[in-house]
Amino acid sequence: MAYETLLTEDAQGVRTITLNRPGALNAFNETLKDELIDALKAAARDTAVRCLVITGAGRAFCAGQDLKDRSGAGSGQVSFGASLRDKYNPMILSVRTMEKPVIAAVNGVAAGAGCSLALACDLRVVADKASFIQSFVKIGLVPDSGATFLLPRLVGLGRALELAFTGDPLDAGTALDLGVANSVVPGESLMTATMDLANRLARGPTRAIGLTKRAMNRALLVDLESALDYEADMQEIVGRSPDFAEGVSSFMEKREPRFSGQ
Ligand code: T3D
């Protein structure tokens, strides 16, 4: 199927999905969310696909929700609970429940729900200039799309809270030290290094790898679904707040936000 905002390519049992809105740092508009959900379902179904790679076109992996689609923010016009339940949560669950390995080739910044998407992948091969940002706090939101669940499990509660409270970028080297990155490579070698790993995994015993993922999910992620649901409740609350409206306005106007605490 031809997509408007995604590129897909198959080679030797590896499907590569490239988020393709480079002008907006691959931010999620409605089309990209819908197409990614569709592409993930297709990859999960297709037995010829034995490893999935997700990456971004241009200089970013993904900048999260397209904030240009959130003008009028804080007015309650958009239900963030519904947005998460209808789009982001199925996307994250699809990556986590797909019984084949999913690798994020993190080519650049992964922010907001884009960071969550990278965290939901099984493994992360990361370009040396890439970074992970829990940018939600910068616009007055709470981490979503699985971040409250996945990040503390990857880095521990203290570091997860620090990243979520500050919205400071986690650089590739520190991500490697914390176990967020499985490997860090020079940007120009990212796809070669990713494909070496993906080809190896695609030649592996897919059923055993899939069930390994299922067993580890069961051991560690047994309550991911409720966590996603709870995040949607929290986002519904702050999505109607003046501070979120201010956060989005300040982003659009390229200035620092002046949060009132409301
Ligand atoms: O809404 C719901 O349904 C609830 C769910 C929410 C999930 C979320 O993901 S909330 C979090 C949303 N994402 C963000 O808050 C991140 C916003 N972006 C940034 O903070 C920065 O752009 C980055 C740190 C990612 C990169 O910074 P930098 O300096 O490298 O690039 P830049 O100059 O800020 O951005 C380059 C262009 O991409 C720019 O466009 P322009 O001025 O050249 O026309 C910028 O507006 C655009 N862009 C970047 N991020 C987004 C975006 N456009 C729309 N939405 C974005 N998220």
Tab-separated table of N, CA and C and ligand atoms in Angstrom, residues 23-25 27 33 59 63-68 70 80 83-84 88 109 111-113 133 135-136 139 141 144 235 251 254, ligand 1:
chain	number	residue	atom	x	y	z
A	23	GLY	N	9.957	17.919	7.027
A	23	GLY	CA	9.789	19.371	7.225
A	23	GLY	C	9.245	19.695	8.603
A	24	ALA	N	8.500	18.744	9.208
A	24	ALA	CA	7.936	18.946	10.552
A	24	ALA	C	8.636	18.017	11.545
A	25	LEU	N	9.857	17.637	11.249
A	25	LEU	CA	10.625	16.701	12.089
A	25	LEU	C	9.815	15.419	12.355
A	27	ALA	N	6.757	14.962	12.864
A	27	ALA	CA	5.724	15.064	13.905
A	27	ALA	C	4.476	14.321	13.436
A	33	LYS	N	-0.302	9.204	12.002
A	33	LYS	CA	-0.741	8.248	13.036
A	33	LYS	C	-1.509	7.100	12.400
A	59	ARG	N	16.472	14.956	9.539
A	59	ARG	CA	17.366	15.093	10.697
A	59	ARG	C	16.752	14.643	12.015
A	63	ALA	N	9.198	14.198	16.254
A	63	ALA	CA	9.016	15.272	17.254
A	63	ALA	C	7.683	15.169	17.991
A	64	GLY	N	7.053	13.979	17.971
A	64	GLY	CA	5.812	13.802	18.734
A	64	GLY	C	4.608	14.414	18.032
A	65	GLN	N	3.587	14.679	18.807
A	65	GLN	CA	2.343	15.248	18.254
A	65	GLN	C	2.627	16.514	17.444
A	66	ASP	N	2.003	16.629	16.272
A	66	ASP	CA	2.125	17.870	15.490
A	66	ASP	C	1.376	18.977	16.211
A	67	LEU	N	2.135	19.919	16.747
A	67	LEU	CA	1.529	20.967	17.575
A	67	LEU	C	0.767	21.987	16.728
A	68	LYS	N	1.042	21.977	15.416
A	68	LYS	CA	0.279	22.892	14.551
A	68	LYS	C	-1.174	22.428	14.447
A	70	ARG	N	-2.745	21.569	17.035
A	70	ARG	CA	-3.278	21.758	18.387
A	70	ARG	C	-3.479	23.230	18.710
A	80	PHE	N	-7.800	14.905	24.564
A	80	PHE	CA	-6.517	14.210	24.521
A	80	PHE	C	-6.651	12.773	24.977
A	83	SER	N	-7.704	11.121	21.900
A	83	SER	CA	-6.585	11.080	20.941
A	83	SER	C	-5.605	9.951	21.316
A	84	LEU	N	-5.335	9.841	22.613
A	84	LEU	CA	-4.398	8.792	23.048
A	84	LEU	C	-5.031	7.408	22.901
A	88	TYR	N	-2.598	6.893	19.700
A	88	TYR	CA	-1.251	6.615	20.215
A	88	TYR	C	-1.185	5.271	20.940
A	109	VAL	N	16.608	13.633	16.771
A	109	VAL	CA	15.848	13.870	18.005
A	109	VAL	C	14.544	13.044	18.019
A	111	ALA	N	11.269	13.188	20.345
A	111	ALA	CA	10.675	14.026	21.397
A	111	ALA	C	9.207	13.661	21.601
A	112	GLY	N	8.708	13.871	22.815
A	112	GLY	CA	7.296	13.628	23.110
A	112	GLY	C	6.909	12.198	22.767
A	113	ALA	N	5.778	12.062	22.057
A	113	ALA	CA	5.322	10.718	21.682
A	113	ALA	C	6.313	10.045	20.727
A	133	ILE	N	13.953	13.259	24.183
A	133	ILE	CA	13.449	14.366	25.010
A	133	ILE	C	12.028	14.056	25.478
A	135	SER	N	9.592	15.891	26.161
A	135	SER	CA	9.301	17.318	26.016
A	135	SER	C	7.922	17.721	26.523
A	136	PHE	N	7.143	16.761	26.986
A	136	PHE	CA	5.767	17.050	27.427
A	136	PHE	C	5.711	18.231	28.408
A	139	ILE	N	5.433	21.876	27.398
A	139	ILE	CA	4.165	22.461	26.941
A	139	ILE	C	3.036	22.158	27.934
A	141	LEU	N	2.204	19.290	29.536
A	141	LEU	CA	1.516	17.996	29.480
A	141	LEU	C	2.231	16.976	30.354
A	144	ASP	N	3.219	10.635	27.863
A	144	ASP	CA	2.177	9.708	27.429
A	144	ASP	C	2.729	8.705	26.440
A	235	GLN	N	-3.828	13.128	30.573
A	235	GLN	CA	-3.642	14.068	29.460
A	235	GLN	C	-4.946	14.792	29.148
A	251	PHE	N	5.568	27.655	21.899
A	251	PHE	CA	6.314	26.879	20.896
A	251	PHE	C	6.140	27.516	19.522
A	254	LYS	N	7.989	30.684	19.205
A	254	LYS	CA	9.429	30.505	19.416
A	254	LYS	C	9.927	31.361	20.575
B	1	T3D	O1	-2.070	16.061	21.375
B	1	T3D	C1	-2.388	14.936	21.732
B	1	T3D	O2	-3.137	14.207	21.045
B	1	T3D	C2	-1.847	14.409	23.016
B	1	T3D	C3	-0.591	13.702	22.748
B	1	T3D	C4	0.600	14.325	22.846
B	1	T3D	C5	1.840	13.609	22.499
B	1	T3D	C6	3.041	14.505	22.303
B	1	T3D	O3	3.905	14.113	21.584
B	1	T3D	S1	3.111	15.989	23.121
B	1	T3D	C7	4.734	16.578	22.696
B	1	T3D	C8	4.741	17.272	21.353
B	1	T3D	N1	6.095	17.541	20.877
B	1	T3D	C9	6.843	18.533	21.368
B	1	T3D	O4	6.474	19.236	22.268
B	1	T3D	C10	8.170	18.766	20.700
B	1	T3D	C11	8.166	20.079	19.978
B	1	T3D	N2	9.410	20.302	19.255
B	1	T3D	C12	10.538	20.681	19.874
B	1	T3D	O5	10.616	20.848	21.053
B	1	T3D	C13	11.716	20.940	18.973
B	1	T3D	O6	11.268	21.148	17.663
B	1	T3D	C14	12.731	19.760	18.963
B	1	T3D	C15	13.452	19.706	20.318
B	1	T3D	C16	12.069	18.431	18.654
B	1	T3D	C17	13.797	20.025	17.862
B	1	T3D	O7	14.314	21.323	18.050
B	1	T3D	P1	15.179	22.004	16.865
B	1	T3D	O8	15.669	23.304	17.398
B	1	T3D	O9	16.161	21.031	16.362
B	1	T3D	O10	14.130	22.228	15.662
B	1	T3D	P2	12.999	23.363	15.568
B	1	T3D	O11	13.558	24.563	14.918
B	1	T3D	O12	12.302	23.533	16.852
B	1	T3D	O13	11.942	22.634	14.562
B	1	T3D	C18	12.194	22.557	13.157
B	1	T3D	C19	10.847	22.671	12.468
B	1	T3D	O14	10.016	21.571	12.835
B	1	T3D	C20	10.089	23.950	12.898
B	1	T3D	O15	9.322	24.367	11.798
B	1	T3D	P3	9.712	25.728	10.990
B	1	T3D	O16	9.820	26.836	11.998
B	1	T3D	O17	11.045	25.390	10.358
B	1	T3D	O18	8.592	25.863	10.000
B	1	T3D	C21	9.171	23.452	13.978
B	1	T3D	O19	8.023	24.230	14.141
B	1	T3D	C22	8.803	22.069	13.413
B	1	T3D	N3	8.397	21.194	14.504
B	1	T3D	C23	9.173	20.625	15.440
B	1	T3D	N4	8.427	19.911	16.286
B	1	T3D	C24	7.157	20.029	15.853
B	1	T3D	C25	7.119	20.846	14.724
B	1	T3D	N5	5.993	21.148	14.090
B	1	T3D	C26	4.862	20.644	14.600
B	1	T3D	N6	4.818	19.857	15.692
B	1	T3D	C27	5.932	19.528	16.341
B	1	T3D	N7	5.862	18.678	17.399
